[in-house]
Amino acid sequence: MVYGVAFALGGHRVVAVDIDARAIALLSKGKPTFFEPGLEPALKRALRTKRLSFSGDIAGGVQDAKVAFLCVGTPSRPDGSIDLSYLEAAARTVGEGMRSARDYQVIAVKSTVLPGTTEAIVRPALEKTSGKVAGRDFGLCVNPEFLREGSAVEDARKPDRIVIGALDTRSARALAAVYRGTKCKKLTTDLRTAEMVKYATNAFLATKVSFANELANLCDAFGKLNVDRVVEGMALDPRINPRFLKAGLGFGGSCFPKDVRAIVAAGREHGYESRLLDATLKVNDLQPMRAVDLAERAVGTLEGKRVVILGLSFKGGSDDVRESRAIPLARALIQRGATVVGYDPEAGDAFRAEVPEAEVAPDVRSALAQADVCIVHNDWPQWSELRAAHFAGMRRKTVVDGRRILRREAMKGVELVVLGG
Ligand code: UGA
């Protein structure tokens, strides 16, 4: 959807298709189906250009297209492997639309898929239902997306890089035409390499986050160290980029955990045991427990205590609770006998559905009323504006800052415990 909006604003004619009739109805009216900063106005602007339309008729939408992007989800199965059934079904339907197309078309896979998937799963599905042959009758590409939730519109409109994996030169050229007006670094590879670039990127970034988290834990173990200062010092080395070295309570979201699990599981299937990426996941699983430990160390047992989690989405600026570390955090607190109250500017309802045993408060002050401990889980910018007065209603003013986001000087009279702090 974000790419649909971005392509339309960039001057292309776009038909965005989905089997979800409710989503199509809402989007056609300019209403996004999820919270993403800047998306609603961008969607409305794109609709006003008349270059963007939404439809439930997938085959019909594909029929007249020069390029069709497959953007369906590739979720994790319980064993960490990826579920390709949606992608395969979508490829079959797209193939049906291609059947009656007269001109050359290129099909681009934007979904995140393991190396070899486009050749092994997408290509045969497209060929079967279209009756056409890839490379001869139509083009095939892999074009990974690099959108970050919270800045997805900007990332799609002004990407910092474009990777095109192509079956052949003609496919590459046809897809590159879509991005002709976009100035950024561009790389053309084969299909398989582009598929791997996406996993390698997310696995590396996730590993950076786990490294930072481990470093924060080490800093705490030594004492009187601030992990951000240490990272600042590290980053003086031009080989070390400080981005994604911000320690916290672990990475979540719909991408990092799923993608790292998928590449580890697929590596194992291919006979390779990935020790480093396994550790990336292990550190991430343990990291929310750091907040529990810090809270317990400050107030003793959590049994019968009222514990507030500030920030429920997987990161600030998003209403997405998928794989949010607030979920295992809340469950661990509940298991220790605490009453958990959560607050988030956008993700309250979604969180309630995940952890129904937790209370969800309508604002910061009511969340904190009579609480014994507050744990700051994510990095909504508004947390940095909180002052001691906001915490005045707590029974015991113990605050665990899991993101080093609260301003220390504004927290007089509050017992502040800072992760990596
Ligand atoms: C991530 C990548 O950043 C995008 O480039 C990629 O396109 C996307 O996945 C995807 O595969 O579709 P996203 O999941 O939106 O984007 O979120 P990130 O900003 O990467 O954050 C992931 C998690 O890591 C969050 O829980 C965040 O709080 C955490 N994080 C990130 C840290 O704890 N510290 C950091 O320094 C950075």
XYZ file of C-alpha atoms and ligand atoms in Angstrom:
458
model
C 0.000 0.000 0.000
C 2.792 2.412 0.876
C 4.523 1.649 -2.416
C 1.216 2.063 -4.251
C 0.880 5.546 -2.796
C 4.541 6.374 -3.474
C 4.453 5.144 -7.077
C 1.248 7.076 -7.772
C 2.704 10.258 -6.281
C 5.808 9.628 -8.367
C 3.717 9.808 -11.532
C 2.820 6.162 -12.235
C -0.677 4.805 -12.674
C -1.247 2.252 -9.923
C -3.952 -0.293 -9.188
C -3.558 -1.747 -5.706
C -5.332 -5.079 -5.408
C -6.104 -7.351 -2.478
C -8.496 -10.159 -1.552
C -9.406 -8.218 1.621
C -12.620 -6.437 0.589
C -12.769 -4.432 3.822
C -9.288 -3.034 3.252
C -10.119 -2.136 -0.348
C -13.304 -0.327 0.741
C -11.478 1.686 3.414
C -8.468 2.508 1.253
C -10.646 3.647 -1.633
C -12.074 6.237 0.781
C -8.589 7.371 1.753
C -8.572 5.566 5.107
C -5.414 3.560 5.869
C -5.995 0.201 7.564
C -3.133 0.779 10.021
C -1.366 3.699 11.675
C 1.638 5.032 9.808
C 2.795 8.628 10.166
C 2.038 10.693 7.074
C 0.267 7.870 5.288
C -3.287 9.193 5.413
C -2.520 12.574 3.806
C -0.223 10.891 1.260
C -2.953 8.368 0.414
C -5.517 11.144 0.022
C -3.155 13.117 -2.180
C -2.446 10.051 -4.317
C -6.190 9.390 -4.715
C -6.734 12.997 -5.788
C -4.218 12.560 -8.620
C -6.590 9.847 -9.981
C -3.514 7.764 -10.672
C -4.186 5.448 -7.734
C -7.141 3.103 -7.453
C -7.971 0.094 -5.295
C -9.681 -3.036 -6.464
C -10.569 -6.537 -5.333
C -10.211 -7.816 -8.866
C -6.643 -9.071 -8.832
C -6.542 -10.708 -12.248
C -8.263 -7.654 -13.768
C -5.741 -5.317 -12.149
C -2.793 -7.326 -13.432
C -4.099 -7.658 -16.979
C -3.215 -4.117 -18.070
C -0.124 -3.679 -15.932
C 3.396 -3.263 -17.213
C 4.789 -4.241 -13.853
C 3.086 -6.222 -11.079
C 4.554 -6.263 -7.576
C 3.856 -9.199 -5.283
C 3.743 -7.732 -1.773
C 1.939 -10.379 0.287
C 3.164 -11.457 3.709
C 5.529 -14.356 4.282
C 4.883 -15.076 7.973
C 6.752 -17.450 10.298
C 5.523 -20.943 11.042
C 5.912 -22.136 14.654
C 9.279 -23.767 13.788
C 10.637 -20.472 12.386
C 10.406 -21.481 8.730
C 8.455 -19.201 6.412
C 4.945 -19.833 5.193
C 4.856 -19.290 1.442
C 1.236 -20.289 0.898
C 0.005 -16.678 0.508
C 2.739 -15.835 -1.929
C 2.129 -18.924 -4.006
C -1.633 -18.297 -4.084
C -1.061 -14.653 -5.060
C 1.356 -15.692 -7.818
C -1.247 -18.078 -9.209
C -3.887 -15.338 -9.295
C -1.450 -12.889 -10.882
C -0.697 -15.559 -13.494
C -4.407 -15.690 -14.337
C -4.381 -11.957 -14.981
C -1.287 -12.302 -17.165
C -3.004 -14.825 -19.403
C -4.951 -12.205 -21.344
C -2.201 -9.555 -21.297
C -0.855 -8.850 -24.752
C 2.228 -6.825 -23.876
C 5.407 -7.880 -22.122
C 5.002 -7.663 -18.358
C 7.429 -7.945 -15.505
C 6.478 -9.508 -12.189
C 8.494 -8.279 -9.220
C 8.588 -10.042 -5.859
C 8.653 -7.499 -3.019
C 7.747 -10.031 -0.351
C 10.716 -11.201 1.715
C 11.645 -14.671 0.494
C 14.608 -16.987 1.001
C 17.194 -17.425 -1.752
C 15.805 -19.614 -4.500
C 12.108 -19.053 -3.710
C 11.279 -16.875 -6.705
C 12.724 -19.482 -9.067
C 11.290 -22.490 -7.245
C 7.839 -21.294 -6.136
C 6.855 -18.001 -7.790
C 8.039 -18.755 -11.311
C 6.227 -22.124 -11.680
C 3.022 -20.681 -10.128
C 3.060 -17.754 -12.581
C 3.899 -19.963 -15.562
C 1.247 -22.523 -14.715
C -1.731 -20.205 -14.582
C -0.551 -17.719 -17.227
C 0.436 -20.374 -19.772
C 3.507 -18.208 -20.442
C 7.214 -18.767 -19.991
C 9.406 -16.544 -17.803
C 12.291 -14.991 -19.711
C 10.533 -15.543 -23.030
C 7.023 -14.127 -22.531
C 7.347 -12.164 -19.322
C 10.004 -10.781 -17.009
C 10.712 -11.813 -13.437
C 12.449 -9.789 -10.717
C 13.085 -9.678 -7.000
C 12.874 -6.162 -5.618
C 13.222 -6.226 -1.813
C 11.538 -3.513 0.209
C 13.508 -1.566 2.788
C 10.708 0.373 4.476
C 10.830 1.124 8.158
C 7.560 1.404 10.003
C 7.172 4.952 11.202
C 8.959 6.401 8.169
C 7.596 4.101 5.473
C 6.150 6.832 3.242
C 9.399 8.769 3.205
C 11.422 5.565 2.705
C 9.260 4.608 -0.290
C 9.287 8.063 -1.842
C 12.970 8.725 -1.299
C 14.701 5.372 -0.956
C 18.402 5.302 -0.110
C 18.945 2.230 -2.278
C 17.165 0.026 -4.785
C 18.139 -3.591 -5.333
C 16.860 -5.312 -8.439
C 17.399 -9.030 -8.821
C 16.491 -10.039 -12.337
C 16.038 -13.201 -14.333
C 17.534 -11.491 -17.395
C 18.502 -8.081 -18.750
C 15.097 -7.356 -20.211
C 13.380 -7.943 -16.858
C 15.915 -5.708 -15.118
C 15.440 -2.927 -17.624
C 11.641 -3.049 -17.431
C 11.670 -2.823 -13.644
C 14.395 -0.151 -13.582
C 12.069 2.026 -15.688
C 9.696 2.267 -12.717
C 12.498 3.824 -10.659
C 13.898 6.013 -13.425
C 13.017 9.226 -11.598
C 14.487 8.017 -8.300
C 17.983 9.131 -7.475
C 19.789 6.744 -5.145
C 22.271 3.891 -5.134
C 21.062 1.079 -7.366
C 22.295 -2.479 -7.671
C 21.244 -5.104 -10.194
C 21.904 -8.752 -9.356
C 20.480 -12.175 -10.092
C 17.253 -13.219 -8.381
C 18.895 -15.247 -5.639
C 21.366 -12.571 -4.582
C 18.628 -9.953 -4.243
C 16.650 -12.371 -2.075
C 19.703 -12.867 0.152
C 20.493 -9.127 0.327
C 17.213 -8.574 2.142
C 17.889 -11.264 4.769
C 21.523 -10.302 5.128
C 20.548 -6.671 5.752
C 17.923 -7.450 8.372
C 20.053 -10.136 10.027
C 22.993 -7.730 10.261
C 20.889 -4.899 11.682
C 19.220 -7.266 14.170
C 22.666 -8.502 15.196
C 23.786 -4.907 15.744
C 20.803 -4.377 18.042
C 21.546 -7.577 19.985
C 25.193 -6.529 20.213
C 24.154 -3.145 21.629
C 21.841 -4.876 24.099
C 24.596 -7.185 25.237
C 26.912 -4.213 25.566
C 24.325 -2.416 27.727
C 24.056 -5.479 29.956
C 27.841 -5.627 30.233
C 27.973 -1.916 31.074
C 25.444 -2.545 33.845
C 27.449 -5.490 35.108
C 30.588 -3.343 35.388
C 28.600 -0.393 36.735
C 28.982 3.380 36.293
C 28.989 3.100 32.510
C 26.655 4.566 29.948
C 26.239 2.415 26.873
C 25.402 5.369 24.598
C 28.686 7.082 25.519
C 30.530 3.851 24.838
C 28.833 3.552 21.429
C 29.695 7.198 20.742
C 33.314 6.314 21.392
C 33.108 3.215 19.201
C 31.630 5.235 16.374
C 34.700 7.472 16.223
C 36.133 4.558 14.305
C 35.010 5.266 10.737
C 34.373 1.554 10.251
C 31.639 1.594 12.887
C 28.284 3.165 12.084
C 26.389 3.999 15.303
C 22.936 3.528 13.790
C 21.094 0.492 15.146
C 23.351 0.375 18.161
C 20.749 1.872 20.466
C 20.278 -0.594 23.301
C 16.824 -1.383 24.596
C 14.628 -4.281 25.621
C 15.062 -6.159 22.333
C 13.962 -5.893 18.733
C 10.421 -6.682 17.621
C 8.206 -5.987 14.645
C 7.103 -7.975 11.672
C 10.572 -8.249 10.126
C 13.675 -8.721 12.271
C 12.507 -11.634 14.464
C 10.777 -13.411 11.582
C 13.569 -12.906 9.087
C 16.363 -13.964 11.423
C 14.396 -17.039 12.489
C 13.712 -17.891 8.845
C 17.340 -17.642 7.737
C 18.505 -19.681 10.749
C 15.872 -22.372 10.079
C 16.629 -22.469 6.347
C 20.380 -22.604 7.006
C 19.788 -25.600 9.277
C 17.739 -27.290 6.559
C 20.678 -26.770 4.227
C 23.047 -28.303 6.761
C 24.440 -25.099 8.299
C 24.040 -24.219 11.966
C 24.224 -20.431 12.328
C 25.723 -19.802 15.752
C 25.945 -16.032 15.494
C 22.375 -15.477 14.313
C 21.153 -17.999 16.845
C 22.815 -15.889 19.523
C 21.217 -12.752 18.038
C 17.825 -14.356 18.683
C 18.759 -15.708 22.089
C 19.951 -12.308 23.335
C 16.702 -10.863 22.017
C 14.587 -13.421 23.858
C 16.352 -12.701 27.130
C 16.469 -8.913 26.840
C 12.930 -8.094 28.090
C 13.806 -10.104 31.206
C 16.488 -7.509 31.979
C 13.712 -5.057 32.769
C 12.075 -7.608 35.057
C 15.403 -8.195 36.841
C 16.048 -4.465 37.221
C 12.534 -3.958 38.603
C 12.922 -6.849 41.035
C 16.281 -5.598 42.185
C 14.732 -2.206 42.923
C 11.515 -3.218 44.664
C 12.045 -6.834 45.719
C 9.313 -9.257 44.792
C 6.857 -8.207 42.096
C 4.100 -10.316 43.619
C 1.060 -8.117 44.187
C 2.779 -5.068 42.689
C 1.174 -2.820 40.117
C 3.599 -2.511 37.197
C 3.129 -0.092 34.314
C 4.584 -0.689 30.856
C 4.961 2.580 28.967
C 5.064 1.843 25.253
C 3.407 -1.290 23.931
C 4.178 -1.172 20.214
C 7.430 -2.731 18.972
C 8.863 0.752 18.546
C 7.760 4.355 18.927
C 5.800 5.857 16.045
C 3.901 2.652 15.296
C 0.697 0.921 16.431
C 2.160 -2.477 15.576
C 2.524 -4.962 18.420
C 3.758 -7.854 16.322
C 6.646 -9.457 18.211
C 6.702 -6.415 20.477
C 8.965 -7.122 23.460
C 6.198 -5.601 25.589
C 4.307 -8.893 25.166
C 6.856 -11.287 26.737
C 7.644 -8.532 29.250
C 3.988 -8.293 30.344
C 3.643 -12.075 30.475
C 6.756 -12.459 32.617
C 5.515 -9.789 35.029
C 2.099 -11.414 35.271
C 3.753 -14.753 35.912
C 5.556 -13.192 38.844
C 2.238 -12.151 40.325
C 2.256 -8.498 39.228
C -0.767 -6.600 37.950
C 0.250 -5.155 34.593
C -1.072 -1.872 33.242
C -0.013 -0.803 29.765
C -0.186 2.510 27.987
C 0.687 3.417 24.416
C -0.392 6.403 22.286
C -1.507 4.098 19.457
C -1.130 0.408 20.258
C -3.419 -0.071 23.285
C -6.182 -2.013 21.533
C -3.813 -4.276 19.638
C -1.919 -5.020 22.849
C -5.120 -5.814 24.751
C -5.910 -8.470 22.161
C -2.472 -10.064 22.700
C -2.349 -9.899 26.497
C -5.958 -9.785 27.706
C -4.836 -10.264 31.331
C -3.180 -6.828 31.267
C -5.080 -3.583 31.822
C -4.697 -0.887 29.185
C -4.935 2.694 30.431
C -6.214 5.659 28.370
C -3.345 8.008 29.296
C -0.028 8.181 31.121
C -1.375 9.645 34.359
C -4.134 7.086 34.838
C -1.718 4.281 33.965
C 0.683 5.462 36.656
C -1.924 6.064 39.390
C -1.112 3.876 42.402
C 1.588 1.973 40.511
C 4.676 0.555 42.216
C 6.956 0.304 39.191
C 6.962 1.795 35.707
C 8.978 0.229 32.872
C 9.637 2.323 29.778
C 9.677 -0.220 26.969
C 9.745 1.593 23.639
C 10.968 4.909 22.255
C 7.963 7.123 21.582
C 9.475 10.633 21.486
C 6.891 11.904 23.985
C 8.497 9.867 26.789
C 11.376 12.331 26.719
C 8.934 15.071 27.741
C 7.803 13.277 30.901
C 8.678 14.951 34.181
C 8.605 13.892 37.823
C 5.094 15.398 38.096
C 3.751 12.773 35.706
C 4.910 10.068 38.107
C 3.529 11.797 41.204
C 0.499 9.494 41.417
C 2.621 6.367 41.826
C 2.517 4.529 45.141
C 6.234 3.857 44.929
C 8.103 5.948 42.402
C 10.386 3.373 40.819
C 10.937 3.780 37.096
C 12.979 1.431 34.919
C 14.011 3.253 31.774
C 14.635 0.526 29.187
C 15.546 3.037 26.457
C 17.447 5.789 28.295
C 14.817 8.180 27.004
C 13.651 9.926 30.183
C 15.428 13.138 31.090
C 17.246 12.465 34.341
C 17.267 16.102 35.398
C 13.453 16.212 35.119
C 12.969 13.195 37.383
C 13.780 14.602 40.837
C 12.252 12.450 43.569
C 11.844 9.439 41.288
C 13.944 6.295 41.800
C 15.250 5.949 38.272
C 16.862 2.679 37.178
C 18.379 2.968 33.725
C 19.204 0.034 31.469
C 22.720 0.537 30.149
C 22.746 3.689 32.047
C 13.080 -3.119 9.571
C 14.267 -2.517 8.786
O 14.841 -1.441 9.518
C 13.815 -2.006 7.419
O 14.933 -1.540 6.701
C 13.158 -3.173 6.678
O 12.667 -2.754 5.425
C 12.006 -3.710 7.487
O 12.478 -4.134 8.765
C 11.432 -4.882 6.744
O 12.101 -5.918 6.640
O 10.363 -4.742 6.131
P 11.090 -2.084 11.040
O 10.726 -3.493 11.375
O 10.029 -1.128 10.670
O 12.154 -2.061 9.835
O 11.785 -1.487 12.338
P 13.235 -1.015 12.771
O 13.285 0.437 12.863
O 14.288 -1.680 11.990
O 13.292 -1.581 14.248
C 13.219 -2.989 14.526
C 13.317 -3.230 16.005
O 14.637 -2.994 16.454
C 12.413 -2.327 16.851
O 11.870 -3.091 17.916
C 13.360 -1.271 17.366
O 12.933 -0.693 18.585
C 14.618 -2.088 17.549
N 15.838 -1.257 17.509
C 16.224 -0.651 16.349
C 16.593 -1.105 18.638
O 16.267 -1.664 19.716
N 17.726 -0.359 18.581
C 18.142 0.248 17.445
O 19.221 0.886 17.463
C 17.371 0.101 16.309
